[in-house]
GROMACS .gro file of C-alpha atoms in nm:
model
  134
    1UNK     CA    1   2.194   1.330   7.867
    2UNK     CA    2   2.335   1.191   7.526
    3UNK     CA    3   2.297   1.393   7.237
    4UNK     CA    4   2.425   1.271   6.876
    5UNK     CA    5   2.574   1.555   6.689
    6UNK     CA    6   2.490   1.532   6.335
    7UNK     CA    7   2.769   1.557   6.050
    8UNK     CA    8   2.685   1.888   5.853
    9UNK     CA    9   2.556   1.794   5.483
   10UNK     CA   10   2.426   1.438   5.562
   11UNK     CA   11   2.058   1.539   5.552
   12UNK     CA   12   2.107   1.837   5.326
   13UNK     CA   13   2.267   1.610   5.042
   14UNK     CA   14   1.924   1.452   4.985
   15UNK     CA   15   1.724   1.778   5.004
   16UNK     CA   16   2.008   1.922   4.743
   17UNK     CA   17   1.952   1.586   4.546
   18UNK     CA   18   1.587   1.670   4.519
   19UNK     CA   19   1.625   2.017   4.471
   20UNK     CA   20   1.878   1.952   4.177
   21UNK     CA   21   1.634   1.696   4.026
   22UNK     CA   22   1.311   1.962   4.067
   23UNK     CA   23   1.566   2.250   3.882
   24UNK     CA   24   1.624   1.988   3.607
   25UNK     CA   25   1.291   1.892   3.544
   26UNK     CA   26   1.180   2.214   3.527
   27UNK     CA   27   1.456   2.299   3.284
   28UNK     CA   28   1.358   1.994   3.069
   29UNK     CA   29   1.015   2.093   3.103
   30UNK     CA   30   1.097   2.442   2.967
   31UNK     CA   31   1.288   2.349   2.671
   32UNK     CA   32   1.017   2.150   2.539
   33UNK     CA   33   0.772   2.414   2.587
   34UNK     CA   34   0.972   2.677   2.382
   35UNK     CA   35   1.097   2.382   2.139
   36UNK     CA   36   0.705   2.334   2.079
   37UNK     CA   37   0.650   2.709   2.017
   38UNK     CA   38   0.873   2.746   1.707
   39UNK     CA   39   0.788   2.441   1.530
   40UNK     CA   40   0.496   2.419   1.284
   41UNK     CA   41   0.376   2.176   0.997
   42UNK     CA   42   0.260   2.237   0.689
   43UNK     CA   43   0.159   1.992   0.452
   44UNK     CA   44   0.018   1.955   0.088
   45UNK     CA   45  -0.151   1.678  -0.005
   46UNK     CA   46  -0.266   1.574  -0.346
   47UNK     CA   47  -0.194   1.769  -0.712
   48UNK     CA   48  -0.107   2.123  -0.671
   49UNK     CA   49  -0.213   2.289  -0.998
   50UNK     CA   50   0.099   2.499  -1.109
   51UNK     CA   51   0.042   2.891  -1.152
   52UNK     CA   52  -0.074   2.952  -1.535
   53UNK     CA   53  -0.129   2.592  -1.598
   54UNK     CA   54  -0.495   2.641  -1.668
   55UNK     CA   55  -0.457   2.956  -1.895
   56UNK     CA   56  -0.241   2.673  -2.105
   57UNK     CA   57  -0.527   2.496  -2.172
   58UNK     CA   58  -0.772   2.637  -2.408
   59UNK     CA   59  -1.151   2.576  -2.429
   60UNK     CA   60  -1.209   2.277  -2.653
   61UNK     CA   61  -0.867   2.120  -2.588
   62UNK     CA   62  -0.943   1.728  -2.598
   63UNK     CA   63  -0.831   1.520  -2.323
   64UNK     CA   64  -0.457   1.454  -2.434
   65UNK     CA   65  -0.397   1.792  -2.419
   66UNK     CA   66  -0.519   1.821  -2.072
   67UNK     CA   67  -0.276   1.518  -1.948
   68UNK     CA   68   0.030   1.723  -2.133
   69UNK     CA   69  -0.020   2.010  -1.974
   70UNK     CA   70  -0.119   1.893  -1.589
   71UNK     CA   71  -0.033   1.509  -1.590
   72UNK     CA   72  -0.239   1.229  -1.453
   73UNK     CA   73  -0.542   1.327  -1.266
   74UNK     CA   74  -0.646   1.230  -0.909
   75UNK     CA   75  -0.956   1.051  -1.019
   76UNK     CA   76  -1.126   1.005  -1.362
   77UNK     CA   77  -1.515   1.015  -1.386
   78UNK     CA   78  -1.647   0.653  -1.370
   79UNK     CA   79  -1.923   0.684  -1.631
   80UNK     CA   80  -1.751   0.751  -1.958
   81UNK     CA   81  -1.463   0.928  -1.826
   82UNK     CA   82  -1.498   1.244  -1.917
   83UNK     CA   83  -1.428   1.406  -1.645
   84UNK     CA   84  -1.078   1.450  -1.465
   85UNK     CA   85  -1.070   1.564  -1.111
   86UNK     CA   86  -0.730   1.706  -0.958
   87UNK     CA   87  -0.748   1.720  -0.571
   88UNK     CA   88  -0.551   1.897  -0.327
   89UNK     CA   89  -0.556   1.974   0.002
   90UNK     CA   90  -0.328   2.161   0.238
   91UNK     CA   91  -0.301   2.118   0.652
   92UNK     CA   92  -0.146   2.281   0.902
   93UNK     CA   93  -0.049   2.227   1.279
   94UNK     CA   94   0.099   2.431   1.500
   95UNK     CA   95   0.299   2.150   1.724
   96UNK     CA   96   0.358   1.787   1.664
   97UNK     CA   97   0.070   1.710   1.893
   98UNK     CA   98  -0.189   1.902   1.755
   99UNK     CA   99  -0.446   1.796   1.510
  100UNK     CA  100  -0.446   1.908   1.165
  101UNK     CA  101  -0.609   2.191   1.044
  102UNK     CA  102  -0.773   2.212   0.660
  103UNK     CA  103  -0.622   2.533   0.536
  104UNK     CA  104  -0.723   2.503   0.155
  105UNK     CA  105  -0.866   2.228  -0.008
  106UNK     CA  106  -0.952   2.266  -0.385
  107UNK     CA  107  -1.118   2.049  -0.668
  108UNK     CA  108  -1.057   2.116  -1.034
  109UNK     CA  109  -1.293   1.901  -1.284
  110UNK     CA  110  -1.217   1.923  -1.628
  111UNK     CA  111  -1.521   1.852  -1.819
  112UNK     CA  112  -1.464   1.715  -2.197
  113UNK     CA  113  -1.585   1.425  -2.446
  114UNK     CA  114  -1.364   1.204  -2.610
  115UNK     CA  115  -1.381   1.416  -2.940
  116UNK     CA  116  -1.288   1.727  -2.772
  117UNK     CA  117  -1.486   2.001  -2.683
  118UNK     CA  118  -1.392   2.087  -2.346
  119UNK     CA  119  -1.641   2.272  -2.158
  120UNK     CA  120  -1.420   2.452  -1.888
  121UNK     CA  121  -1.313   2.440  -1.575
  122UNK     CA  122  -1.503   2.436  -1.263
  123UNK     CA  123  -1.242   2.479  -0.927
  124UNK     CA  124  -1.390   2.472  -0.599
  125UNK     CA  125  -1.251   2.505  -0.262
  126UNK     CA  126  -1.279   2.665   0.115
  127UNK     CA  127  -1.229   3.026  -0.062
  128UNK     CA  128  -1.372   2.982  -0.387
  129UNK     CA  129  -1.652   2.752  -0.337
  130UNK     CA  130  -1.903   2.750  -0.634
  131UNK     CA  131  -1.602   2.983  -0.872
  132UNK     CA  132  -1.644   2.871  -1.240
  133UNK     CA  133  -1.384   2.956  -1.502
  134UNK     CA  134  -1.437   2.910  -1.862
   0.00000   0.00000   0.00000
């Protein structure tokens, strides 16, 4: 009988490499999963109304006064240009590969005639739908 003696470590060397590769893959996937858990992203698009800005604009203010306090609107009404719209949206997502979820969106509208006599503001959004201020 002719038995070949195997040297120790030849067969186990391949198994050891596979074991190390599996351990490395597990460590990398765990690190990626942990890194994604702590990351969240918040995006703010459009015009953000500063605190107290609406209180600085009295009822009856002209369009020029509104422009001085708030700046250029997001859009202007196409008929006569009597309404200024300031539009904003806030979205969040938990990780880079997740879709954005709308958290808040607001449309602030100032209606005035070119000769002044502003009729106030109307602010609509997710929580303030239908809220009207003068």
